[in-house]
Amino acid sequence: MLNNKSEIKLSILGLRGSFGGVLQAYLETSQKEYKIITADTSTSAGLSRFKASFPENFIECGISEQSATAIATGISLEGQNVYLGSFSPFIIGRSWEQIRLASYMEANLTIFGFGAGIGLSYLGYTHCSLEDCILINSIPNTRIFEPSIPSDTHRALALSEKYGGINYIRLLGDGPINRKIIENYEILDSNSRLYSYQSSRVIICSGYLLSRLFSQFSESINYDVISINQISGKGVDYSKISNYIDKYEEIYCIHESYENLIFNELQKYNNSNHIYNISPRKKFTKPGNFEYVSKNLNFDLSQFI
Amino acid sequence: MRKISSKKFKNIANRIRERIVQIGLTSDYKVVHYGGALSIVEIITYAYTCFLRLNPLDKNNIKRDRFVLSKGHACLAQYAALIELGFVTQDQIAFEKNGSSFAGHPVINRENFIDFSTGSLGNGLAYAIGSAISYRERRVCCIIGDGELGEGSIWESLRLIIKFDLVNLLTFIDLNGYQQTGNTKDVNGDIDLEKVLCGFGFNVTKVNGHNIEELLHLNKRLISHKKPTIILAETIKGFGVKAIENTLESHHTILKNPIEIYKHA
């Protein structure tokens, strides 16, 4: 676990920038041999210091996501832990078949994809990734994590090693984490946190959306908020959340993905007709910042101010 | 490298070729990938008897040498070699039968010395890199097809073999000249592979992939080179089975009686 001081320090870097620091903290306690594999992105996820300190454990494949994924599979099947990462649309979109075959061979891959969602939509739609959850979720023996704070990332790494298989750590957004979400919460269960404001309405969400929501909330917050770390896949359990949310009059599941996996998973446990699906419309838009593109995708978070 | 007499090599290759046909005929589907299996018989014999240091008792050793048949549709050659060399028994090979580990493309089963699942072309070489890089004392042999060179991931991997200086990985390219829809030069284009691969930085050696003396001579060449090696093996698709030899149809075909098989004399 990360201590509070480390959490605050890393949160300034954002989820993507803090990934290297969280991984280093995690690996300091791990006993197993490991390799970190990237596709020309070692400087993009806070891994530069790590690369300089442990060059023998670092494999830079260059811009070749498919081979990087298949090489990672080969190394995993020789018994080492593998952490494979690049920008989400490329490491998931381009390497989907290699990930599928890794799962087929029962390799254990921890894949970190940054720039997921529409956080990089100002770069154009080539750098957006709203299909990645559907792609990963379509493969057997996979899990998707969407950390909101660095200790979520840490826990995702621990669960990935514990359970094996294909674990996708989906890193949304590229700004600092809102300080409010690393304070003043209750642990609802091992996978979720509750930010309670005594409201009759609740938002359930994951990843950097939590920071975005709290950044736009005014002083008086009109929703309770539940954050989820592992959103789908093998071993995910929404039962406690499902029981807890029965008291709310309105339940909003927000997911930055064409397919709202949070909504889909929750519906397996709770058939309330007060659960609403808030996710982007399936279409391409002109580039712009998060606010511009999300509005064009009917995914406007300002409705929750 | 391990030494083996030319006579012994010939006998093993002959029996592997016979077994390919025997196993293929047990398929319920009748249509079998014979051509690409028959073209690599001598290459696979070299890989298992000279290059790789495998022992049937060593199956669960995570550090043992690895064989990757990237052109997975030629799996009959691998299955036949594994029987011939005592790694599995003939009874284990339930070829293309329900629930069998020996499907129409290799399915990973390290107890049976099938080291990776292949068949989706273009991936095996990267698996081989993963094995070779994870333990550099290990030897890894990978066979890819000439048609498979159309996959971009092969070229990614070739670059990375050089970048990571994987001298423990031996790659064969089976130049049998055909792929599913036609002559490989027509489908993929006619490139000077030797020149291109030398340009990458490989130690490139050309051999007649059915000539046992040339293959046995590789031992000396491999020892003397310090760079990653690629063997361009010129072969004949369907080699050894007269009715289908050097034909496009041999890629995936039905064998009809009488089946005449050549042997190395």
Coordinates of C-alpha atoms in Angstrom, one line a residue:
Chain A
M1 CA 0.0 0.0 0.0
L2 CA 1.0 3.6 -0.6
N3 CA 1.2 5.8 2.5
N4 CA -0.7 9.1 2.5
K5 CA 2.4 11.2 1.9
S6 CA 3.3 9.2 -1.2
E7 CA -0.3 9.3 -2.4
I8 CA -0.4 13.1 -2.2
K9 CA 3.0 13.5 -3.9
L10 CA 2.2 11.1 -6.7
S11 CA -1.3 12.5 -7.3
I12 CA 0.1 15.8 -8.4
L13 CA 1.6 13.9 -11.4
G14 CA -1.8 12.5 -12.5
L15 CA -2.6 8.9 -13.1
R16 CA -0.4 8.6 -16.2
G17 CA 2.6 10.5 -14.8
S18 CA 2.4 8.7 -11.5
F19 CA 2.3 5.2 -13.0
G20 CA 6.1 4.7 -13.0
G21 CA 6.4 5.8 -9.4
V22 CA 3.6 3.5 -8.3
L23 CA 5.0 0.6 -10.3
Q24 CA 8.5 1.2 -8.7
A25 CA 7.0 1.2 -5.3
Y26 CA 5.1 -2.0 -6.0
L27 CA 8.1 -3.8 -7.5
E28 CA 10.3 -3.0 -4.5
T29 CA 8.2 -5.4 -2.5
S30 CA 7.8 -8.0 -5.3
Q31 CA 10.0 -11.1 -5.2
K32 CA 9.4 -12.3 -8.8
E33 CA 11.6 -11.6 -11.8
Y34 CA 10.0 -9.0 -14.0
K35 CA 10.3 -7.1 -17.2
I36 CA 8.7 -3.7 -18.2
I37 CA 8.0 -3.5 -21.9
T38 CA 7.1 -0.3 -23.8
A39 CA 6.6 0.7 -27.4
D40 CA 8.5 4.0 -27.6
T41 CA 6.6 5.4 -24.6
S42 CA 8.9 4.9 -21.6
T43 CA 9.0 8.6 -21.0
S44 CA 5.3 9.0 -21.2
A45 CA 4.2 7.2 -18.0
G46 CA 6.8 8.4 -15.5
L47 CA 9.0 5.4 -16.3
S48 CA 12.2 7.3 -17.2
R49 CA 13.7 7.1 -13.7
F50 CA 12.8 3.4 -13.5
K51 CA 14.5 2.8 -16.9
A52 CA 17.7 4.5 -15.8
S53 CA 17.8 2.6 -12.5
F54 CA 17.0 -0.9 -13.8
P55 CA 17.9 -1.0 -17.5
E56 CA 18.2 -4.8 -17.4
N57 CA 14.5 -5.1 -16.6
F58 CA 13.4 -2.6 -19.2
I59 CA 12.7 -3.6 -22.8
E60 CA 12.0 -0.8 -25.2
C61 CA 10.6 -2.2 -28.4
G62 CA 10.1 1.0 -30.3
I63 CA 7.0 1.7 -32.3
S64 CA 5.9 -1.9 -32.7
E65 CA 3.0 -2.6 -30.4
Q66 CA 2.1 -6.0 -31.9
S67 CA 5.6 -7.4 -31.4
A68 CA 5.9 -5.8 -28.0
T69 CA 2.8 -7.7 -26.9
A70 CA 3.9 -11.0 -28.4
I71 CA 7.3 -10.6 -26.9
A72 CA 5.7 -9.9 -23.5
T73 CA 3.7 -13.1 -24.0
G74 CA 6.8 -15.1 -24.7
I75 CA 8.5 -13.7 -21.5
S76 CA 5.5 -14.3 -19.4
L77 CA 5.3 -17.9 -20.5
E78 CA 8.9 -18.3 -19.3
G79 CA 7.7 -17.4 -15.8
Q80 CA 8.5 -13.7 -15.4
N81 CA 6.0 -10.9 -14.5
V82 CA 5.5 -8.6 -17.4
Y83 CA 4.3 -5.0 -17.4
L84 CA 3.5 -3.9 -20.9
G85 CA 2.4 -0.4 -21.8
S86 CA 1.8 2.3 -24.4
F87 CA -1.0 4.6 -25.5
S88 CA -4.3 2.9 -25.1
P89 CA -5.6 3.1 -28.7
F90 CA -2.4 1.5 -29.9
I91 CA -1.5 -1.1 -27.3
I92 CA -5.2 -2.3 -27.2
G93 CA -6.5 -1.4 -30.6
R94 CA -3.6 -2.5 -32.7
S95 CA -2.5 -5.5 -30.5
W96 CA -6.0 -6.9 -29.8
E97 CA -5.1 -10.2 -31.6
Q98 CA -1.8 -10.6 -29.7
I99 CA -3.6 -9.9 -26.4
R100 CA -6.3 -12.5 -27.3
L101 CA -3.6 -15.1 -28.1
A102 CA -1.8 -14.3 -24.9
S103 CA -5.0 -15.1 -23.1
Y104 CA -5.4 -18.3 -25.2
M105 CA -2.0 -19.4 -24.0
E106 CA -2.7 -18.5 -20.4
A107 CA 0.0 -15.9 -20.3
N108 CA -0.1 -13.3 -17.5
L109 CA 0.1 -9.8 -18.8
T110 CA -0.4 -6.5 -16.9
I111 CA -1.1 -4.0 -19.6
F112 CA -1.1 -0.3 -18.8
G113 CA -2.8 1.9 -21.4
F114 CA -2.6 5.6 -21.0
G115 CA -4.5 8.3 -22.8
A116 CA -7.6 6.1 -22.6
G117 CA -11.0 7.7 -23.2
I118 CA -11.1 11.2 -24.7
G119 CA -8.5 12.9 -22.6
L120 CA -6.3 13.4 -25.6
S121 CA -9.0 14.3 -28.0
Y122 CA -7.3 17.6 -28.9
L123 CA -4.8 15.4 -30.7
G124 CA -7.5 14.0 -32.9
Y125 CA -9.5 10.8 -32.8
T126 CA -6.5 8.6 -33.6
H127 CA -5.5 9.3 -30.0
C128 CA -8.8 8.6 -28.4
S129 CA -9.8 5.2 -27.0
L130 CA -13.4 4.6 -26.3
E131 CA -13.5 1.1 -27.8
D132 CA -10.7 -0.4 -25.7
C133 CA -13.0 -1.7 -22.9
I134 CA -15.2 -3.5 -25.4
L135 CA -12.1 -5.0 -27.1
I136 CA -10.6 -6.3 -23.8
N137 CA -13.9 -7.4 -22.4
S138 CA -14.5 -9.5 -25.4
I139 CA -11.5 -11.7 -24.5
P140 CA -11.9 -14.5 -21.9
N141 CA -9.9 -14.3 -18.6
T142 CA -9.4 -10.5 -18.6
R143 CA -9.9 -7.8 -16.1
I144 CA -10.2 -4.0 -16.5
F145 CA -9.1 -1.6 -13.8
E146 CA -9.7 2.1 -13.9
P147 CA -7.8 3.7 -11.0
S148 CA -8.8 7.1 -9.7
I149 CA -5.9 7.6 -7.3
P150 CA -2.4 6.2 -7.2
S151 CA -3.3 3.7 -4.5
D152 CA -5.9 2.3 -6.8
T153 CA -3.2 1.7 -9.4
H154 CA -1.1 0.0 -6.7
R155 CA -4.0 -2.3 -5.8
A156 CA -4.6 -3.1 -9.5
L157 CA -0.9 -4.2 -9.8
A158 CA -1.3 -6.4 -6.7
L159 CA -4.5 -8.0 -8.0
S160 CA -3.0 -8.5 -11.4
E161 CA -0.1 -10.5 -9.9
K162 CA -2.3 -12.4 -7.6
Y163 CA -4.9 -13.5 -10.1
G164 CA -2.8 -13.6 -13.3
G165 CA -4.4 -13.6 -16.8
I166 CA -4.8 -10.5 -18.8
N167 CA -5.1 -7.4 -16.6
Y168 CA -5.7 -4.0 -18.3
I169 CA -5.0 -0.9 -16.2
R170 CA -6.8 1.8 -18.0
L171 CA -5.3 5.2 -17.3
L172 CA -7.7 8.1 -18.1
G173 CA -6.9 11.7 -18.2
D174 CA -3.5 13.4 -18.1
G175 CA -3.9 16.1 -15.5
P176 CA -3.3 16.2 -11.7
I177 CA -5.7 14.3 -9.5
N178 CA -8.1 16.4 -7.5
R179 CA -7.0 16.6 -3.9
K180 CA -10.6 16.2 -2.7
I181 CA -10.8 12.6 -3.8
I182 CA -7.8 11.4 -1.8
E183 CA -9.4 12.7 1.4
N184 CA -12.7 12.3 3.1
Y185 CA -14.0 9.1 1.9
E186 CA -15.3 5.8 3.4
I187 CA -14.2 2.4 2.2
L188 CA -17.3 0.7 0.9
D189 CA -15.6 -2.5 0.0
S190 CA -12.1 -3.5 -1.2
N191 CA -12.9 -2.3 -4.7
S192 CA -14.9 0.9 -4.0
R193 CA -14.9 4.2 -2.1
L194 CA -17.9 6.3 -1.0
Y195 CA -17.8 10.1 -0.9
S196 CA -20.9 10.9 1.0
Y197 CA -22.8 14.2 1.0
Q198 CA -26.1 12.9 2.4
S199 CA -27.8 13.1 -1.0
S200 CA -30.6 11.0 -2.4
R201 CA -28.8 10.7 -5.7
V202 CA -25.5 8.8 -6.3
I203 CA -23.0 8.8 -9.1
I204 CA -21.0 5.6 -9.7
C205 CA -17.9 6.2 -11.8
S206 CA -14.2 5.3 -12.2
G207 CA -10.8 6.6 -13.3
Y208 CA -10.0 10.3 -13.9
L209 CA -13.7 11.1 -14.3
L210 CA -13.8 11.3 -10.5
S211 CA -11.3 14.1 -10.5
R212 CA -13.2 15.8 -13.3
L213 CA -16.5 15.6 -11.4
F214 CA -15.0 17.0 -8.2
S215 CA -13.3 19.8 -10.1
Q216 CA -16.6 21.0 -11.4
F217 CA -18.6 20.5 -8.2
S218 CA -19.3 23.7 -6.3
E219 CA -19.0 23.9 -2.5
S220 CA -22.3 22.3 -2.0
I221 CA -22.2 18.9 -3.6
N222 CA -25.6 17.5 -4.6
Y223 CA -24.6 13.9 -5.2
D224 CA -23.0 11.1 -3.3
V225 CA -20.2 9.5 -5.3
I226 CA -18.9 5.9 -5.4
S227 CA -15.7 5.2 -7.2
I228 CA -14.9 1.7 -8.5
N229 CA -11.4 0.4 -9.3
Q230 CA -11.9 -3.0 -11.0
I231 CA -14.8 -2.3 -13.3
S232 CA -15.2 -5.6 -15.0
G233 CA -13.9 -9.0 -15.8
K234 CA -13.1 -12.1 -13.8
G235 CA -13.6 -11.8 -10.1
V236 CA -15.4 -8.4 -10.1
D237 CA -18.1 -8.2 -7.5
Y238 CA -20.7 -5.4 -7.4
S239 CA -22.9 -7.1 -4.8
K240 CA -22.0 -4.8 -1.9
I241 CA -22.5 -1.7 -4.0
S242 CA -25.8 -3.1 -5.3
N243 CA -27.1 -3.5 -1.8
Y244 CA -25.8 -0.1 -0.7
I245 CA -27.4 1.9 -3.5
D246 CA -30.9 0.6 -2.9
K247 CA -31.5 3.7 -0.7
Y248 CA -31.0 6.2 -3.5
E249 CA -33.7 7.6 -5.7
E250 CA -31.4 8.2 -8.7
I251 CA -28.3 6.2 -9.6
Y252 CA -26.0 7.5 -12.4
C253 CA -23.4 5.1 -13.8
I254 CA -20.9 7.2 -15.7
H255 CA -18.3 5.5 -17.9
E256 CA -15.9 7.0 -20.4
S257 CA -16.3 4.2 -22.9
Y258 CA -18.7 3.5 -25.7
E259 CA -20.0 0.5 -23.7
N260 CA -20.8 1.4 -20.2
L261 CA -19.3 -1.6 -18.3
I262 CA -20.2 -0.2 -14.9
F263 CA -23.8 0.1 -15.9
N264 CA -23.8 -3.4 -17.5
E265 CA -22.1 -5.0 -14.5
L266 CA -24.4 -3.3 -12.0
Q267 CA -27.5 -4.4 -13.8
K268 CA -26.5 -8.0 -13.2
Y269 CA -26.9 -7.4 -9.5
N270 CA -29.6 -4.7 -9.4
N271 CA -32.7 -4.4 -11.6
S272 CA -33.8 -1.0 -10.3
N273 CA -35.3 1.2 -12.9
H274 CA -33.6 4.2 -11.3
I275 CA -30.2 3.3 -12.7
Y276 CA -29.1 5.6 -15.6
N277 CA -26.5 4.9 -18.2
I278 CA -24.2 7.9 -18.9
S279 CA -21.7 7.1 -21.6
P280 CA -20.5 8.7 -24.8
R281 CA -22.5 8.2 -28.0
K282 CA -20.9 5.9 -30.5
K283 CA -19.7 8.4 -33.1
F284 CA -16.6 10.3 -34.2
T285 CA -16.4 14.0 -33.6
K286 CA -14.1 16.9 -34.5
P287 CA -11.1 17.3 -32.2
G288 CA -11.1 19.5 -29.2
N289 CA -10.7 19.5 -25.5
F290 CA -12.5 17.1 -23.1
E291 CA -15.4 19.5 -22.6
Y292 CA -15.9 20.2 -26.3
V293 CA -15.7 16.6 -27.4
S294 CA -17.7 15.2 -24.5
K295 CA -20.6 17.6 -25.3
N296 CA -20.5 16.5 -28.9
L297 CA -20.8 12.9 -27.7
N298 CA -23.7 13.6 -25.4
F299 CA -21.5 12.9 -22.5
D300 CA -21.7 16.3 -20.8
L301 CA -20.7 16.1 -17.2
S302 CA -21.8 19.6 -16.5
Q303 CA -25.3 18.2 -16.0
F304 CA -24.0 17.0 -12.6
I305 CA -23.0 20.5 -11.3
Chain B
M1 CA 26.0 -28.0 -31.8
R2 CA 25.2 -31.7 -31.5
K3 CA 26.8 -34.0 -34.1
I4 CA 24.8 -36.6 -35.9
S5 CA 25.8 -38.8 -38.8
S6 CA 24.4 -38.1 -42.2
K7 CA 23.0 -41.6 -42.3
K8 CA 21.1 -41.2 -39.1
F9 CA 19.8 -37.8 -40.1
K10 CA 18.5 -39.3 -43.4
N11 CA 16.7 -42.1 -41.6
I12 CA 15.1 -39.7 -39.1
A13 CA 14.0 -37.4 -41.9
N14 CA 12.6 -40.3 -44.0
R15 CA 10.6 -41.6 -41.0
I16 CA 9.3 -38.1 -40.2
R17 CA 8.1 -37.7 -43.8
E18 CA 6.3 -41.0 -43.6
R19 CA 4.7 -40.1 -40.3
I20 CA 3.4 -36.8 -41.7
V21 CA 1.4 -38.7 -44.2
Q22 CA 0.3 -41.4 -41.8
I23 CA -0.9 -38.8 -39.2
G24 CA -2.5 -36.7 -41.9
L25 CA -4.5 -39.6 -43.2
T26 CA -6.1 -40.0 -39.7
S27 CA -7.8 -36.6 -39.9
D28 CA -11.6 -36.8 -40.1
Y29 CA -11.5 -33.8 -42.3
K30 CA -9.3 -35.4 -45.0
V31 CA -8.1 -32.0 -46.2
V32 CA -4.8 -31.4 -44.5
H33 CA -1.9 -28.9 -44.7
Y34 CA 0.6 -31.4 -46.2
G35 CA 2.7 -29.1 -48.4
G36 CA 4.3 -26.8 -45.8
A37 CA 4.9 -29.7 -43.4
L38 CA 6.7 -31.8 -46.0
S39 CA 8.9 -28.8 -47.1
I40 CA 10.3 -28.4 -43.6
V41 CA 11.1 -32.0 -42.7
E42 CA 14.9 -31.7 -43.0
I43 CA 14.9 -28.3 -41.3
I44 CA 12.9 -29.6 -38.3
T45 CA 15.2 -32.6 -38.2
Y46 CA 18.2 -30.3 -38.0
A47 CA 16.5 -28.2 -35.3
Y48 CA 15.7 -31.1 -33.0
T49 CA 18.8 -33.2 -33.6
C50 CA 21.5 -30.7 -34.0
F51 CA 20.6 -27.3 -32.7
L52 CA 18.3 -27.8 -29.7
R53 CA 19.4 -29.5 -26.6
L54 CA 16.2 -31.2 -25.5
N55 CA 15.6 -34.2 -23.4
P56 CA 12.2 -35.8 -23.0
L57 CA 12.8 -35.9 -19.2
D58 CA 13.3 -32.2 -19.2
K59 CA 9.8 -31.2 -20.2
N60 CA 9.0 -29.1 -17.2
N61 CA 12.3 -27.2 -17.0
I62 CA 11.4 -23.6 -17.5
K63 CA 14.9 -22.9 -18.8
R64 CA 15.0 -25.6 -21.5
D65 CA 15.5 -24.8 -25.1
R66 CA 12.4 -23.9 -27.2
F67 CA 11.1 -24.6 -30.6
V68 CA 8.6 -22.2 -32.2
L69 CA 6.8 -23.3 -35.4
S70 CA 5.6 -19.8 -36.4
K71 CA 4.1 -21.3 -39.6
G72 CA 1.8 -23.4 -37.4
H73 CA -0.1 -25.0 -40.3
A74 CA 3.0 -27.2 -40.8
C75 CA 2.4 -28.7 -37.4
L76 CA 2.3 -32.3 -38.8
A77 CA 6.0 -32.0 -39.2
Q78 CA 6.4 -31.1 -35.6
Y79 CA 4.1 -33.8 -34.4
A80 CA 5.9 -36.4 -36.5
A81 CA 9.3 -35.2 -35.2
L82 CA 8.2 -35.3 -31.6
I83 CA 7.1 -38.9 -32.0
E84 CA 10.2 -39.9 -34.0
L85 CA 12.5 -38.4 -31.4
G86 CA 10.7 -39.9 -28.4
F87 CA 9.1 -36.7 -26.9
V88 CA 5.6 -38.0 -27.3
T89 CA 4.1 -41.3 -28.3
Q90 CA 2.2 -42.1 -31.4
D91 CA -0.9 -42.9 -29.2
Q92 CA -0.9 -39.3 -27.9
I93 CA -1.3 -37.8 -31.3
A94 CA -5.1 -37.7 -31.9
F95 CA -4.7 -35.4 -34.8
E96 CA -7.6 -32.9 -35.2
K97 CA -9.8 -35.0 -32.8
N98 CA -12.2 -33.5 -30.3
G99 CA -10.3 -32.4 -27.1
S100 CA -6.9 -33.4 -28.4
S101 CA -3.8 -31.3 -27.8
F102 CA -2.7 -32.0 -31.3
A103 CA -5.0 -29.8 -33.4
G104 CA -4.5 -28.6 -37.0
H105 CA -2.3 -25.8 -35.6
P106 CA -0.1 -26.2 -32.5
V107 CA -1.7 -25.6 -29.1
I108 CA 0.7 -24.8 -26.3
N109 CA 1.4 -27.9 -24.2
R110 CA 4.9 -27.8 -22.8
E111 CA 4.6 -31.3 -21.3
N112 CA 4.3 -32.4 -25.0
F113 CA 7.1 -30.0 -26.1
I114 CA 4.6 -27.7 -27.9
D115 CA 6.0 -24.5 -26.6
F116 CA 3.6 -21.9 -28.1
S117 CA 0.2 -21.8 -29.8
T118 CA 0.8 -20.7 -33.3
G119 CA -1.2 -20.6 -36.5
S120 CA -2.0 -16.9 -36.6
L121 CA 0.9 -16.0 -38.8
G122 CA 3.4 -13.4 -37.9
N123 CA 3.4 -13.9 -34.1
G124 CA 5.8 -16.9 -33.5
L125 CA 9.0 -15.0 -34.1
A126 CA 8.1 -12.5 -31.3
Y127 CA 7.3 -15.4 -28.9
A128 CA 10.7 -16.8 -29.8
I129 CA 12.2 -13.4 -28.9
G130 CA 10.4 -13.4 -25.6
S131 CA 11.9 -16.9 -24.8
A132 CA 15.4 -16.0 -26.0
I133 CA 15.5 -12.7 -24.1
S134 CA 14.1 -14.1 -20.8
Y135 CA 17.1 -16.5 -20.5
R136 CA 20.0 -15.9 -22.9
E137 CA 21.6 -19.3 -22.2
R138 CA 18.6 -20.9 -23.8
R139 CA 18.6 -21.8 -27.5
V140 CA 15.5 -21.0 -29.4
C141 CA 14.7 -22.1 -32.9
C142 CA 11.9 -20.6 -34.9
I143 CA 10.7 -21.6 -38.4
I144 CA 8.7 -19.0 -40.4
G145 CA 7.2 -19.3 -43.9
D146 CA 8.0 -17.2 -46.9
G147 CA 4.3 -16.3 -47.3
E148 CA 4.3 -15.3 -43.6
L149 CA 6.8 -12.5 -44.5
G150 CA 3.8 -10.5 -45.6
E151 CA 2.9 -9.9 -41.9
G152 CA 4.3 -6.6 -40.7
S153 CA 4.9 -8.0 -37.2
I154 CA 7.6 -10.3 -38.7
W155 CA 9.6 -7.2 -39.7
E156 CA 9.1 -5.6 -36.3
S157 CA 10.5 -8.8 -34.8
L158 CA 13.4 -9.0 -37.2
R159 CA 14.5 -5.5 -36.2
L160 CA 14.2 -6.4 -32.5
I161 CA 16.3 -9.6 -32.8
I162 CA 19.1 -7.4 -34.0
K163 CA 18.5 -4.7 -31.5
F164 CA 18.6 -7.2 -28.6
D165 CA 21.5 -9.1 -30.2
L166 CA 19.8 -12.5 -29.8
V167 CA 22.5 -14.8 -30.9
N168 CA 20.7 -17.6 -29.1
L169 CA 17.8 -17.4 -31.5
L170 CA 18.1 -19.3 -34.8
T171 CA 15.5 -18.4 -37.4
F172 CA 14.8 -20.5 -40.5
I173 CA 12.7 -19.1 -43.4
D174 CA 11.2 -21.9 -45.4
L175 CA 11.3 -20.6 -48.9
N176 CA 8.9 -23.2 -50.5
G177 CA 7.6 -20.6 -52.9
Y178 CA 3.9 -21.0 -52.4
Q179 CA 1.2 -19.7 -50.1
Q180 CA -2.5 -20.3 -50.0
T181 CA -3.5 -18.3 -53.1
G182 CA -0.4 -18.7 -55.3
N183 CA 3.2 -18.2 -55.9
T184 CA 4.8 -16.3 -53.1
K185 CA 6.7 -14.0 -55.4
D186 CA 3.4 -13.0 -57.1
V187 CA 1.5 -12.5 -53.9
N188 CA 4.2 -10.9 -51.7
G189 CA 6.4 -9.4 -54.4
D190 CA 9.9 -10.5 -55.3
I191 CA 12.4 -9.0 -52.8
D192 CA 16.0 -9.8 -52.4
L193 CA 15.7 -11.3 -48.9
E194 CA 19.4 -12.0 -48.5
K195 CA 20.2 -8.4 -49.2
V196 CA 17.5 -7.1 -47.0
L197 CA 18.3 -9.3 -44.0
C198 CA 22.0 -8.6 -44.3
G199 CA 21.1 -5.0 -44.3
F200 CA 19.3 -5.6 -41.0
G201 CA 22.5 -7.0 -39.6
F202 CA 21.9 -10.7 -39.7
N203 CA 24.3 -13.4 -40.4
V204 CA 22.4 -14.8 -43.4
T205 CA 23.1 -18.3 -44.8
K206 CA 21.4 -19.8 -47.8
V207 CA 20.9 -23.6 -48.0
N208 CA 19.0 -26.2 -50.0
G209 CA 16.6 -27.0 -47.2
H210 CA 16.4 -30.7 -48.3
N211 CA 20.2 -31.2 -48.6
I212 CA 21.3 -33.0 -45.5
E213 CA 25.0 -32.3 -46.0
E214 CA 24.4 -28.6 -46.3
L215 CA 22.3 -28.6 -43.2
L216 CA 24.9 -30.5 -41.2
H217 CA 27.5 -28.0 -42.4
L218 CA 25.5 -25.3 -40.6
N219 CA 26.9 -26.4 -37.3
K220 CA 30.3 -25.0 -38.2
R221 CA 28.9 -21.8 -39.6
L222 CA 26.7 -21.1 -36.5
I223 CA 29.6 -21.6 -34.1
S224 CA 31.9 -19.1 -36.0
H225 CA 29.3 -16.3 -36.1
K226 CA 28.7 -13.8 -33.4
K227 CA 25.6 -12.2 -35.0
P228 CA 22.0 -13.4 -34.9
T229 CA 21.5 -15.9 -37.7
I230 CA 18.8 -16.5 -40.3
I231 CA 18.9 -19.5 -42.6
L232 CA 17.2 -19.0 -45.9
A233 CA 16.2 -22.6 -46.7
E234 CA 15.1 -23.1 -50.3
T235 CA 12.6 -26.0 -50.3
I236 CA 10.0 -27.6 -52.4
K237 CA 6.4 -27.6 -51.1
G238 CA 5.1 -31.1 -50.7
F239 CA 8.6 -32.5 -51.0
G240 CA 8.7 -36.2 -51.0
V241 CA 5.1 -37.0 -52.0
K242 CA 5.1 -37.3 -55.7
A243 CA 1.5 -36.5 -56.4
I244 CA 1.5 -33.1 -54.7
E245 CA 5.2 -32.0 -54.9
N246 CA 5.8 -28.4 -56.0
T247 CA 2.1 -27.6 -56.4
L248 CA -0.1 -24.9 -55.0
E249 CA -2.7 -27.5 -54.1
S250 CA -0.3 -29.2 -51.7
H251 CA -0.9 -26.4 -49.3
H252 CA -4.2 -27.9 -48.0
T253 CA -5.2 -31.0 -49.8
I254 CA -6.5 -34.6 -49.8
L255 CA -4.0 -37.3 -50.5
K256 CA -5.3 -40.0 -52.8
N257 CA -4.0 -43.6 -53.1
P258 CA -1.5 -44.8 -54.2
I259 CA 0.7 -42.4 -52.2
E260 CA 4.3 -42.6 -53.4
I261 CA 6.8 -41.1 -50.9
Y262 CA 10.5 -40.5 -51.9
K263 CA 13.2 -41.3 -49.4
H264 CA 16.7 -40.0 -49.0
A265 CA 18.9 -42.9 -50.2

